[in-house]
Short mmCIF file of C-alpha atoms in Angstrom, two decimals:
data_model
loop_
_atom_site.label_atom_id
_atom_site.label_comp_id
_atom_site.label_asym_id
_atom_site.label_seq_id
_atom_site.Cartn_x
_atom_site.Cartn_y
_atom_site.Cartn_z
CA UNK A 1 113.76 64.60 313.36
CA UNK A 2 111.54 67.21 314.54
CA UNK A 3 109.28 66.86 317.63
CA UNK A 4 105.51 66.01 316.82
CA UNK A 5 103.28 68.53 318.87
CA UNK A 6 99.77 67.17 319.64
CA UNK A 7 97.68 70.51 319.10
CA UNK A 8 94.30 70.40 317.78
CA UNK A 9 94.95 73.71 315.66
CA UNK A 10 97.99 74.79 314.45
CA UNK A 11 96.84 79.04 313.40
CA UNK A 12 99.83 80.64 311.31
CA UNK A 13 99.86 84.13 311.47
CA UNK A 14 99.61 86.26 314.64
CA UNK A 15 98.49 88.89 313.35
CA UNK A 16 94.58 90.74 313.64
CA UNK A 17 93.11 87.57 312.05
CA UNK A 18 94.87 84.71 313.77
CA UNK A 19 94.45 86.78 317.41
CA UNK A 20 90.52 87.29 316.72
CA UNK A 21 90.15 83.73 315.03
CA UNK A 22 92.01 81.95 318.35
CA UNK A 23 90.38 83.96 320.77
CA UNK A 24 86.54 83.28 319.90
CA UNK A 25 88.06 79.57 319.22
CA UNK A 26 89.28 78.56 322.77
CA UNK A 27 86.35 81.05 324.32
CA UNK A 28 83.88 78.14 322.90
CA UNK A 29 86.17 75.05 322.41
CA UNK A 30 88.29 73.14 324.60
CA UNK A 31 91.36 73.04 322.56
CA UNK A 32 95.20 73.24 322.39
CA UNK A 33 96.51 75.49 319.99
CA UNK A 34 99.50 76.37 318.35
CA UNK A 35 100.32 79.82 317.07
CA UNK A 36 102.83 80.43 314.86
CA UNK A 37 104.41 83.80 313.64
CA UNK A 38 107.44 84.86 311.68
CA UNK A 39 108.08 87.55 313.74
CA UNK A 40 109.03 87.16 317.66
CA UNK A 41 105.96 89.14 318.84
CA UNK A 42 101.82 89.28 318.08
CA UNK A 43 100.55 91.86 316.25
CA UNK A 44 101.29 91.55 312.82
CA UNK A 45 102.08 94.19 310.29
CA UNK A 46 101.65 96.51 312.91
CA UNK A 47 104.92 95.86 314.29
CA UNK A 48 106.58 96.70 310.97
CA UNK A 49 104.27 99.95 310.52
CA UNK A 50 105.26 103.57 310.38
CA UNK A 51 105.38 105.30 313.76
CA UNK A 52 102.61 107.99 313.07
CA UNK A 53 100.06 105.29 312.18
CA UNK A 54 96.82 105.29 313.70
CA UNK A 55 93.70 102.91 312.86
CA UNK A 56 91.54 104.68 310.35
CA UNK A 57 88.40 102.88 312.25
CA UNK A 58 87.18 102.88 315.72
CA UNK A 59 89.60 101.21 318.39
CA UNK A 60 86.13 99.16 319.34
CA UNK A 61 85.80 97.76 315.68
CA UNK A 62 89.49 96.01 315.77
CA UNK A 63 91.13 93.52 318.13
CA UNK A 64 89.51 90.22 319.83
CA UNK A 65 85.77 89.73 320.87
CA UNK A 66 87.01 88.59 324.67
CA UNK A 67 89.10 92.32 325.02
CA UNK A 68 87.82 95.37 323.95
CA UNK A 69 90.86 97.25 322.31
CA UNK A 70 91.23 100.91 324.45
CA UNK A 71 88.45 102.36 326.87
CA UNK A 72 84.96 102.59 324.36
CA UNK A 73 85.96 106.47 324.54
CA UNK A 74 84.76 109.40 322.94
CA UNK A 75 87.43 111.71 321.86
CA UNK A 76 87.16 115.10 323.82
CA UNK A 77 89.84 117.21 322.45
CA UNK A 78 91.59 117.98 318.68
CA UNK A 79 89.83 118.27 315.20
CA UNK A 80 87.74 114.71 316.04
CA UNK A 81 86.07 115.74 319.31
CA UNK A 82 83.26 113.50 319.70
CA UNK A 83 84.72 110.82 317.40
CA UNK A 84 85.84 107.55 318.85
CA UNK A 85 89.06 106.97 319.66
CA UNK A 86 91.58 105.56 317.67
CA UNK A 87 94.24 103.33 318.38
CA UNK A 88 98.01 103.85 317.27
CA UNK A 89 100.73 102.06 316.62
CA UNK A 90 102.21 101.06 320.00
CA UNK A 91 98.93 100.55 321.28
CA UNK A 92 97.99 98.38 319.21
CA UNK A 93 101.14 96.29 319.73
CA UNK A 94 101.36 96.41 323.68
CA UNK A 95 97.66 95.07 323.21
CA UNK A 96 98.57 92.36 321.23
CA UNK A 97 100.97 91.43 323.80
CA UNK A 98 98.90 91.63 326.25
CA UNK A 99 95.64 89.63 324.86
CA UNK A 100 98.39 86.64 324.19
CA UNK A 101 99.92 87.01 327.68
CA UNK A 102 96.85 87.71 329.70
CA UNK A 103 93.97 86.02 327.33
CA UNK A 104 95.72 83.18 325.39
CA UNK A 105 98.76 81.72 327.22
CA UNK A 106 97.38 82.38 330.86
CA UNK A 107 94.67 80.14 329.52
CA UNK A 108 96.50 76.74 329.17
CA UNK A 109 95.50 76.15 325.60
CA UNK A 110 97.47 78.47 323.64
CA UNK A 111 101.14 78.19 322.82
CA UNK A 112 103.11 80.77 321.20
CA UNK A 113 105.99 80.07 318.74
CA UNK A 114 107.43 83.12 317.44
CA UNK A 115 110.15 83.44 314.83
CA UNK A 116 108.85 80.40 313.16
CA UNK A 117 107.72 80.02 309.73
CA UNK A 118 105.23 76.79 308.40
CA UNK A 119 106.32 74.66 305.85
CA UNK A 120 103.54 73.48 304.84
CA UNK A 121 102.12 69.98 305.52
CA UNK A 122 101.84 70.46 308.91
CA UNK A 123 105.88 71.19 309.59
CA UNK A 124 106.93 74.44 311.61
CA UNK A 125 110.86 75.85 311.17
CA UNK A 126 111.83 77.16 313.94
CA UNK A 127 113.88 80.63 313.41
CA UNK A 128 116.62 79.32 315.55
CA UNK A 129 117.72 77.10 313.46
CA UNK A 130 116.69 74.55 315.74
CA UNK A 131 114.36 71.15 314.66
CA UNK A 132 111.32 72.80 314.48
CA UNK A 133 108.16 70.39 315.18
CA UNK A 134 105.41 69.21 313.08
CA UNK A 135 101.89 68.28 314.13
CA UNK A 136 99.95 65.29 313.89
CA UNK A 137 97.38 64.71 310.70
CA UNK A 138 93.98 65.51 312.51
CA UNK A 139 95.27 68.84 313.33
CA UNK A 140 93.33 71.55 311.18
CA UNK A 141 95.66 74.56 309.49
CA UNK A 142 94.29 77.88 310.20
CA UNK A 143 95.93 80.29 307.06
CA UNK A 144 95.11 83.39 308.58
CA UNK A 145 97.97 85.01 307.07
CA UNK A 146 95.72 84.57 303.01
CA UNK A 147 94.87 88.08 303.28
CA UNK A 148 97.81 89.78 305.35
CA UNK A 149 98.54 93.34 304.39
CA UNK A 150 101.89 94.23 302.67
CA UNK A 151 103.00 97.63 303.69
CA UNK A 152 105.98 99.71 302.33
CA UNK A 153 108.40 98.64 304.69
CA UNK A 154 108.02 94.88 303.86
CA UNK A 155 108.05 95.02 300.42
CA UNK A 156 110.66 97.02 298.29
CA UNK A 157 109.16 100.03 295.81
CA UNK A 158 107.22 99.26 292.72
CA UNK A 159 109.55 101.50 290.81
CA UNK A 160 113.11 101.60 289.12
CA UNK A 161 114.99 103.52 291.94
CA UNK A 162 118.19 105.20 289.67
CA UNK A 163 121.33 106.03 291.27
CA UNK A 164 121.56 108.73 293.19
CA UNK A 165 118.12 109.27 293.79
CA UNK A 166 116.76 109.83 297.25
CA UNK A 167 113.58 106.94 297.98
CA UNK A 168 112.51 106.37 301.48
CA UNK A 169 109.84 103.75 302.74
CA UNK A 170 107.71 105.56 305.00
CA UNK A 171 108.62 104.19 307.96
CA UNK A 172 111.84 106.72 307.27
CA UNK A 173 109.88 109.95 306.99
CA UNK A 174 110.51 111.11 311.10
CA UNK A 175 113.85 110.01 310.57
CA UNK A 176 114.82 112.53 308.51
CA UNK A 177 116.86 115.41 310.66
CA UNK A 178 116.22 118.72 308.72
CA UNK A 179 113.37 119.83 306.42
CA UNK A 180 113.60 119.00 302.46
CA UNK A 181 113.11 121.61 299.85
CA UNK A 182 110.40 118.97 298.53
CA UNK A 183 108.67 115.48 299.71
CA UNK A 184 107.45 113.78 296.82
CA UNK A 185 104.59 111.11 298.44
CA UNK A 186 103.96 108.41 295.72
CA UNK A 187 100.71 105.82 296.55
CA UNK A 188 96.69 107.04 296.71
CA UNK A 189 95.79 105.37 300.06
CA UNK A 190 95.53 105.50 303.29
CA UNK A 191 99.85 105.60 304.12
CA UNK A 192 99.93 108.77 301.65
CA UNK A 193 96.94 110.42 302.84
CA UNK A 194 98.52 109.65 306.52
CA UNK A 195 101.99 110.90 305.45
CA UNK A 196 100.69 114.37 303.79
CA UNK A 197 98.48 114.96 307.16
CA UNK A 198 101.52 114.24 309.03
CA UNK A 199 103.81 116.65 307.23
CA UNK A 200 101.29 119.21 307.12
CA UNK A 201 100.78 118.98 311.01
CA UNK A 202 104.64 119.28 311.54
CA UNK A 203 104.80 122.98 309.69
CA UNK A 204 105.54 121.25 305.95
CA UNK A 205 104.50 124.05 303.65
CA UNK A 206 102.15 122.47 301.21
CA UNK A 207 103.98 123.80 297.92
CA UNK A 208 106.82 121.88 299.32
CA UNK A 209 104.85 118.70 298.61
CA UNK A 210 104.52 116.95 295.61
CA UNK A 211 101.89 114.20 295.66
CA UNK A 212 102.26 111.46 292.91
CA UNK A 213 98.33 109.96 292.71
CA UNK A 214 97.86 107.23 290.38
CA UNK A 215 94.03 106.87 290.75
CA UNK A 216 92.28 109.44 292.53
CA UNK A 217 90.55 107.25 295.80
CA UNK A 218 86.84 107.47 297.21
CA UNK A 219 86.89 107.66 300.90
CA UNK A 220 84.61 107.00 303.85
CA UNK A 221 83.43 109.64 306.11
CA UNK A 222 85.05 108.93 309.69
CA UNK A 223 81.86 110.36 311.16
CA UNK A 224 79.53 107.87 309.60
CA UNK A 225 81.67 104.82 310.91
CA UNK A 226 81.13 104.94 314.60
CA UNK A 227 79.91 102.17 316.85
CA UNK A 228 76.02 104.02 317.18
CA UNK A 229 73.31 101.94 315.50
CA UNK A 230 71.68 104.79 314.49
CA UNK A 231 74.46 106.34 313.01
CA UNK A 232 76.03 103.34 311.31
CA UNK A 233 72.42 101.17 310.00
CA UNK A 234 71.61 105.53 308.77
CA UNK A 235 75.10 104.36 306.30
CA UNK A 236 73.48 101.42 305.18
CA UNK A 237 70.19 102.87 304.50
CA UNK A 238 71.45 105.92 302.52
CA UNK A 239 74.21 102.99 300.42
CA UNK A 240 70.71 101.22 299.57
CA UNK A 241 68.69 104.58 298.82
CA UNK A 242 71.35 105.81 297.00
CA UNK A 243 71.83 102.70 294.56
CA UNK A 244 68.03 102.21 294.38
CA UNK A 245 68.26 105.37 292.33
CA UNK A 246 71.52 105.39 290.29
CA UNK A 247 71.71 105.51 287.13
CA UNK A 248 75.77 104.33 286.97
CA UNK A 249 78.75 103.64 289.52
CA UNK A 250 79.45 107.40 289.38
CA UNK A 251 75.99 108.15 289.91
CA UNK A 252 76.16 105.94 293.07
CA UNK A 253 79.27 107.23 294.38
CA UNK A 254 78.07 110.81 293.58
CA UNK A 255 74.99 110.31 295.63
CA UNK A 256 76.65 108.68 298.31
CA UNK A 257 78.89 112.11 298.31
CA UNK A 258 75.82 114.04 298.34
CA UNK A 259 74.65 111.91 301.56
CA UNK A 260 78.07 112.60 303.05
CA UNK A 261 78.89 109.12 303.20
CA UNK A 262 81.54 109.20 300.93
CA UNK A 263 84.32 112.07 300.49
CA UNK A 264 86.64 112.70 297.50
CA UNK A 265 90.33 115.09 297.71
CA UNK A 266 89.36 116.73 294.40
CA UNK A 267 85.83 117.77 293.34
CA UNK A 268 86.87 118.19 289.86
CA UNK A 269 87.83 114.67 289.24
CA UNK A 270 85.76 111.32 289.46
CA UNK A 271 87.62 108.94 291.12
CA UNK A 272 88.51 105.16 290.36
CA UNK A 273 89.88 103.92 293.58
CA UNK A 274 87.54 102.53 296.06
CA UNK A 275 89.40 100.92 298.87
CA UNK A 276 87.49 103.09 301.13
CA UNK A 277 89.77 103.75 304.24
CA UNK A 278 88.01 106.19 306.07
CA UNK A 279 88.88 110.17 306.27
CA UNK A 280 88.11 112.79 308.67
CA UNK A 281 86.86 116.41 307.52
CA UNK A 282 89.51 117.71 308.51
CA UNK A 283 92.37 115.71 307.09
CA UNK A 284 90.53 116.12 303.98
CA UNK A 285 90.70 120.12 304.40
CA UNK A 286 94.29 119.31 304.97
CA UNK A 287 95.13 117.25 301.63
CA UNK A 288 93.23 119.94 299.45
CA UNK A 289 96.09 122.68 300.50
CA UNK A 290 98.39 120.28 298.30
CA UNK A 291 98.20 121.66 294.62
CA UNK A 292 100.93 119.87 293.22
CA UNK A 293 98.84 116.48 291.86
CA UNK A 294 100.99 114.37 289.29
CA UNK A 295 98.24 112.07 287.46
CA UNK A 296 100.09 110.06 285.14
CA UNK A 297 99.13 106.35 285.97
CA UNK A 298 101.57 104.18 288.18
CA UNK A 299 105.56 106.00 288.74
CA UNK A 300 107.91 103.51 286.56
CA UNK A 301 111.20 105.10 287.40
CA UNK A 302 112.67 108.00 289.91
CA UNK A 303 115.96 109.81 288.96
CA UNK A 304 116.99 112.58 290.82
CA UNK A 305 115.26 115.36 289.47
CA UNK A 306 112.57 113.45 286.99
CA UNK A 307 110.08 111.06 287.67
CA UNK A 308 109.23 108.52 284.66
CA UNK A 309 105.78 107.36 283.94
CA UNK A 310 104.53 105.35 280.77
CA UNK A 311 103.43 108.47 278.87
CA UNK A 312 106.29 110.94 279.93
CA UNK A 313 108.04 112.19 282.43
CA UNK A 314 107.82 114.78 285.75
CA UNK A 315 110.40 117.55 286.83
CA UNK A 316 111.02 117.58 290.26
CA UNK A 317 113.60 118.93 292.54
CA UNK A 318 116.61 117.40 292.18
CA UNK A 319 116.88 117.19 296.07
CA UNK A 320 113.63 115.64 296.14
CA UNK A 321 113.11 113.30 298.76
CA UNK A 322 111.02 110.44 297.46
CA UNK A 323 108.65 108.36 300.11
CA UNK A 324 107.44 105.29 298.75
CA UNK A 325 103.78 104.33 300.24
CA UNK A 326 102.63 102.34 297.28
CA UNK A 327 102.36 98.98 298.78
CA UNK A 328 99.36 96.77 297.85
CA UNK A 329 97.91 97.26 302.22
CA UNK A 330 94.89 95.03 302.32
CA UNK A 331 95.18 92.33 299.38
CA UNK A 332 92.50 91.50 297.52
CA UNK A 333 92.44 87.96 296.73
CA UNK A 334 90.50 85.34 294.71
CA UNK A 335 87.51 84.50 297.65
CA UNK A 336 87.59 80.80 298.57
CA UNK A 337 85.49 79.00 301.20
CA UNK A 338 86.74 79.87 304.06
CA UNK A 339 86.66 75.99 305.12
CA UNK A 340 88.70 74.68 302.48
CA UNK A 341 89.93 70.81 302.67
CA UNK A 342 93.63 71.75 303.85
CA UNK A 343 93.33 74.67 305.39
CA UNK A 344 90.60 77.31 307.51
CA UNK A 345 91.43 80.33 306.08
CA UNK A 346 89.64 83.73 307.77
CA UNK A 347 88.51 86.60 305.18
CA UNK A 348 85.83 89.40 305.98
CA UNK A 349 81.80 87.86 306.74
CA UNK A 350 81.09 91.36 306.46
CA UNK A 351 81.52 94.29 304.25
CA UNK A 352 85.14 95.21 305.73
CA UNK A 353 85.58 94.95 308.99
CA UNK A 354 88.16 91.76 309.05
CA UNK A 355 88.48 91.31 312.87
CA UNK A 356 85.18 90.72 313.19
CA UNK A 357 85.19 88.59 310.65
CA UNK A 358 87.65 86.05 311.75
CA UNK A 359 86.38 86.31 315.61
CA UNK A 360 83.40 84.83 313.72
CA UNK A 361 84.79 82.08 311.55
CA UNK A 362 86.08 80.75 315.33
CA UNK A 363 82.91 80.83 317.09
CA UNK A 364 81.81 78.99 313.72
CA UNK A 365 84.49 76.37 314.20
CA UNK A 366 83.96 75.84 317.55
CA UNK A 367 80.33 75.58 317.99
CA UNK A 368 79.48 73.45 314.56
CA UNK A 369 80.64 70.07 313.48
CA UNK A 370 80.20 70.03 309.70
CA UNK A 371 82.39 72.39 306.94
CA UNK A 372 79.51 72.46 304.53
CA UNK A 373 77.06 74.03 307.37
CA UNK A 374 80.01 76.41 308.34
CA UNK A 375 80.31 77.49 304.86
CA UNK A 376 76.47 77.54 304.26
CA UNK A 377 76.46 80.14 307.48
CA UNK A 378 79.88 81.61 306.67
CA UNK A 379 80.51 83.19 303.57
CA UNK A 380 83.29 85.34 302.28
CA UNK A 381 82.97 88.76 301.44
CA UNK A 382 86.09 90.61 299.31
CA UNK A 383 87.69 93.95 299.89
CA UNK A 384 87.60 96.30 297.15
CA UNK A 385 89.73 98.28 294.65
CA UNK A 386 88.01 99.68 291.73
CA UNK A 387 84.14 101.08 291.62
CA UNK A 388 82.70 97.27 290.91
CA UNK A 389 84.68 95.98 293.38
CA UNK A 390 83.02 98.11 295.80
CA UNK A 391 79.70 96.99 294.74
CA UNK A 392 80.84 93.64 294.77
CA UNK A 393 82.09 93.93 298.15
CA UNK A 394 78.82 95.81 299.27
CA UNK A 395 76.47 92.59 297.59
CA UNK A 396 78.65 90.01 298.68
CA UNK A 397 79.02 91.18 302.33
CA UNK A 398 75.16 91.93 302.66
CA UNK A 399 74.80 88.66 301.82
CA UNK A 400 76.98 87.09 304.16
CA UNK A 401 75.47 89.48 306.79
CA UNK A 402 71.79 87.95 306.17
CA UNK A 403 73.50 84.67 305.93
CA UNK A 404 74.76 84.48 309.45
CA UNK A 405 71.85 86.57 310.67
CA UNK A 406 69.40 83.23 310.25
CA UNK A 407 71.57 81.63 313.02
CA UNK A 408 69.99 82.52 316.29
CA UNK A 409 73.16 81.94 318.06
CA UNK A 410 75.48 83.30 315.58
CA UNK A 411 73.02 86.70 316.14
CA UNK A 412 73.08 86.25 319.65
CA UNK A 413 76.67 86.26 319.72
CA UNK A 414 77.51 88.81 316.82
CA UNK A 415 75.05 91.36 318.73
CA UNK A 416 77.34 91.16 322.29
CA UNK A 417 80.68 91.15 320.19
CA UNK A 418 81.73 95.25 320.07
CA UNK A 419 83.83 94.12 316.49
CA UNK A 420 80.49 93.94 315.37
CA UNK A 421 79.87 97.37 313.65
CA UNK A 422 75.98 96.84 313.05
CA UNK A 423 75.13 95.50 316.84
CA UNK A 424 72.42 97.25 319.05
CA UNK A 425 74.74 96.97 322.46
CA UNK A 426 72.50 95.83 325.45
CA UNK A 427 70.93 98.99 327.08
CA UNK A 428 70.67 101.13 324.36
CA UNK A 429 67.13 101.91 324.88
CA UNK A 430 64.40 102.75 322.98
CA UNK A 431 65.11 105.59 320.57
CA UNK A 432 63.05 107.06 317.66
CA UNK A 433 65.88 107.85 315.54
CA UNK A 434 67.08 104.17 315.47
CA UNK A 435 63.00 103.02 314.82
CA UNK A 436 63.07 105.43 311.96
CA UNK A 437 66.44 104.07 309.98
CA UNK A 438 66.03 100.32 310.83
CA UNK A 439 62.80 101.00 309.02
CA UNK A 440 64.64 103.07 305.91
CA UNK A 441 66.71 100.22 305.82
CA UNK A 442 63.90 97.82 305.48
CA UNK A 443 62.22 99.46 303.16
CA UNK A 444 65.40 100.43 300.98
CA UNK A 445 67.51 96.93 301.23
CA UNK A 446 66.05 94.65 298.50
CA UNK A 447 65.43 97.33 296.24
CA UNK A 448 69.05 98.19 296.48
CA UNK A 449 70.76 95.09 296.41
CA UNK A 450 69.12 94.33 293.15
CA UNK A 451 69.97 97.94 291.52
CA UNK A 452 73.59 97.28 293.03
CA UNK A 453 73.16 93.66 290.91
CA UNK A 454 72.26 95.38 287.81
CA UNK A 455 75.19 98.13 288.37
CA UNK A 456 78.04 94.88 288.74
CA UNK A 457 76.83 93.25 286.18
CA UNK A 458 76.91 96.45 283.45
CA UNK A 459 79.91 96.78 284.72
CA UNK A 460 81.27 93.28 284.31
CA UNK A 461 79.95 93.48 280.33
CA UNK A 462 81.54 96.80 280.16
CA UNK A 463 84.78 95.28 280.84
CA UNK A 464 84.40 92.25 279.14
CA UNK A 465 83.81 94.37 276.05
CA UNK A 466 86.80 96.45 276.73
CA UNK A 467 88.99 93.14 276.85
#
C-alpha cells in the first residue's frame, strides 16, 4: 500500500505555473506542500526546449514574485540595446533549480517529488517503480499543469512523415553537422520565427529557406512590452483608442499596426493568427529576406521532394530537410473557475502574462477563506488564436484586471510583484509622460471595451452564420 503523506497541497506540475503558484502560497500561508513533476527537475517545458530559445518577454515578467528572474537589466549591446533582457534556455532552468533549492525546500514546507506522475484522486506514482504515496482527503489539488505548453519535441508532427523523407523536431536543427541545400520550417509562431532568425544569424542564405506558413500571425512589438509604466499603460491606451474607432477586427489590428503596437512579416497579407508572441524590429527585418512563403493551409504529408496540402501539393528539394515547429505552444483551453470543487487550477488573471497570474491565484489562496470570494476576485482570462480570440482575451483580461484591482491588498501586492507588467515600482517618481497616458487610458478604457464588445460579438454571429 502506498504511504499517506499529510501535505496540505499537493501542486502537480513544476513548471512556470506550479513554481509561481507555490511560491506566493507558502510566502503568505503556513503550509506543507507537495510538488509533483514528471520530469526529475523544475522548470517545465523548458527543460525539453530547443537550445537557441530565449523568452520572447522581459526576464522581469516570468518566474516567481519572491525571486526576480536575471538582474532587472537593460540590454547594452546587439540589435535590442536598450531592451530588457531576456532569459534563455539554461537560465531559465538553473533558476528553476535554484528558486526550489534556495526558496522552496530551504524553507521547510516544500517537498519535491520528481519523476512522479498523479493518478488522480489524490494518488502519486512514483517513476521508480516504487509505492508511490497518496494524500489525505482535505488536501486541495493544484492542476497547474491545465494549460502546459506542448512543444515540438514532446509531441510527434502533425503530418504524414513518408519514407525516406528527412523531418526534424527543432530541438535537432544545431545538430545538424553541414549546411542543407534547403530548410523547410513548417509552424507560424514563435519556434519558426525563432528558427528562421537563428538560421539567418548562422550565414543560412535566405533562398535556401523555405517557410511553410499556414496562417500568417500578428505580432507584438518587443519595444512596447517593457516593464516602464509609461511605456506599457501608452499599449493599453492606444489598444482602447484604437478599438474605440474601428470599424472591424482588421480595422483594429490595422490601427494597432499604425500605432506600432502590433507588427505583421508581410504587408501584403492580413493576417489570421493572433497568438501575439512578441517580435523585435529587427528579427522582423530578418524574416522578410525569406521569399519562399508556401500558404496552403495546414502541411498533411512530406515526401522527399513534395509537400502535400489539402488543395495540392509543393516541390521542394528532394534533400530538403524538414523542421517540424508546429506544436500547439500555449493551449488554449475551455476557461473554468480557477477554484473548481476538485481541483485549483492556475490560468492567466491578466491579458497574458501567466506567471503572474498563478503567483496571484496563491496569494488568493492563502490570504482568503471562501472559493466563491476567490473566484469573485479571481477570474480567468484565455490566451488567444484567431482575431476574436484576441479580443476576447483583451475583454476578458481587462476585466479580471479591474476585478482584482477593487482588492486593496490584492493592489497592494500586485503593485510590489515585478511579474506584474502594469505596476508603478516604488520610486518611480513623478513624471509627466506617465500623468499624460494614465489619463489617455482613462479617458479611452470604457469606450473601448464596449467597441471591443460590439467587435466579439459581430464576430461571434459572423461565425455562427458561417456554421
Amino acid at each position: 500500500m502506498p504511504r499517506t503523506l499529510d501535505v496540505d497541497y499537493l501542486v502537480v506540475g513544476a513548471g512556470a505555473a506550479g513554481m509561481a503558484f507555490t511560491d506566493a502560497l507558502i510566502d503568505r500561508a503556513d503550509v506543507r506542500v507537495a510538488l509533483v513533476d514528471q520530469r526529475d527537475a523544475p522548470g517545465g517545458h523548458w527543460l525539453d526546449a530547443y537550445p537557441f530559445v530565449r523568452l520572447h518577454q522581459a526576464s522581469m515578467f516570468y518566474g516567481v514574485a519572491s525571486t526576480l528572474l536575471g538582474g532587472g537589466r537593460l540590454q547594452t549591446q546587439g540589435p535590442e540595446a536598450g531592451l530588457q533582457e531576456r532569459a534563455d534556455r539554461d537560465q531559465i532552468c538553473a533558476y528553476y533549480a535554484s528558486v526550489l533549492a534556495e526558496r522552496m525546500l530551504a524553507s521547510g514546507k516544500v517537498e519535491f517529488f520528481g519523476g512522479c506522475t498523479y493518478l488522480g484522486d489524490g494518488r502519486v506514482s512514483s517513476g521508480g517503480g516504487g509505492p508511490g504515496f497518496a494524500v489525505t482527503s482535505r488536501c486541495r489539488i493544484v492542476d497547474a499543469t491545465y494549460l502546459a505548453p506542448k512543444i515540438p519535441a514532446m509531441v510527434p508532427p502533425p503530418f504524414v512523415v513518408a519514407e525516406g523523407a528527412r523531418v526534424i523536431p527543432v530541438n535537432e536543427l544545431p545538430e545538424l553537422e553541414h549546411p542543407q541545400r534547403q530548410y523547410v520550417i513548417v509552424g507560424s509562431g514563435k519556434t519558426a520565427t525563432d528558427s528562421i532568425v537563428w538560421l539567418l544569424g548562422r550565414g543560412v542564405a535566405p533562398g535556401a529557406i523555405c517557410w511553410v506558413r499556414p496562417r500568417d500571425p500578428w505580432m507584438l512589438n518587443r519595444a512596447k512590452v517593457q516593464p516602464d509604466p509609461a511605456i506599457l499603460l501608452g499599449m493599453a491606451a492606444d489598444t482602447m483608442e484604437a478599438a474605440r474607432l474601428a470599424t472591424s477586427l482588421d480595422d483594429l489590428f490595422l490601427r494597432l499596426e499604425e500605432a506600432e503596437v502590433l507588427l505583421r512579416i508581410d504587408r501584403s497579407v492580413l493576417p489570421t493568427m493572433a497568438r501575439t508572441p512578441t517580435l523585435a524590429l529587427w528579427e522582423l527585418a530578418l524574416l522578410r529576406t525569406v521569399e519562399h512563403v508556401v500558404r496552403r493551409g495546414h502541411l498533411r504529408r512530406v515526401e522527399p521532394g513534395r509537400l502535400t496540402f489539402n488543395d495540392g501539393t509543393e516541390a521542394v528539394q528532394r534533400e530538403a530537410v524538414v523542421v517540424h515547429c508546429a506544436a500547439e505552444g500555449l493551449r488554449r483551453r475551455p476557461l473554468v473557475p480557477i477554484w473548481g470543487g476538485d481541483a485549483i487550477r492556475p490560468q492567466p488573471t491578466r491579458t497574458g502574462f501567466p506567471c503572474f497570474g498563478a503567483a496571484m491565484i496563491g496569494y488568493v489562496e492563502a490570504t482568503r477563506d471562501d472559493d466563491g470570494e476567490k473566484n469573485r476576485v479571481c477570474l480567468p482570462s484565455p490566451y488567444s488564436s484567431t482575431l476574436a480570440d484576441w479580443v476576447e482575451m483583451t475583454i476578458l483580461g481587462t476585466r479580471s484586471a479591474k476585478a482584482f484591482g477593487a482588492e486593496p491588498d490584492i493592489s497592494e501586492w500586485a503593485n510590489r510583484v515585478a511579474l506584474n507588467p502594469a505596476r508603478v515600482p516604488a520610486g518611480y517618481g513623478e513624471s509627466a509622460e506617465l500623468d499624460a497616458v494614465k489619463a489617455r487610458l482613462k479617458q479611452h478604457r470604457e469606450p473601448g471595451l464596449q467597441a471591443l464588445g460590439l467587435l466579439s460579438d459581430r464576430a461571434r454571429g459572423e461565425a455562427s452564420r458561417e456554421r
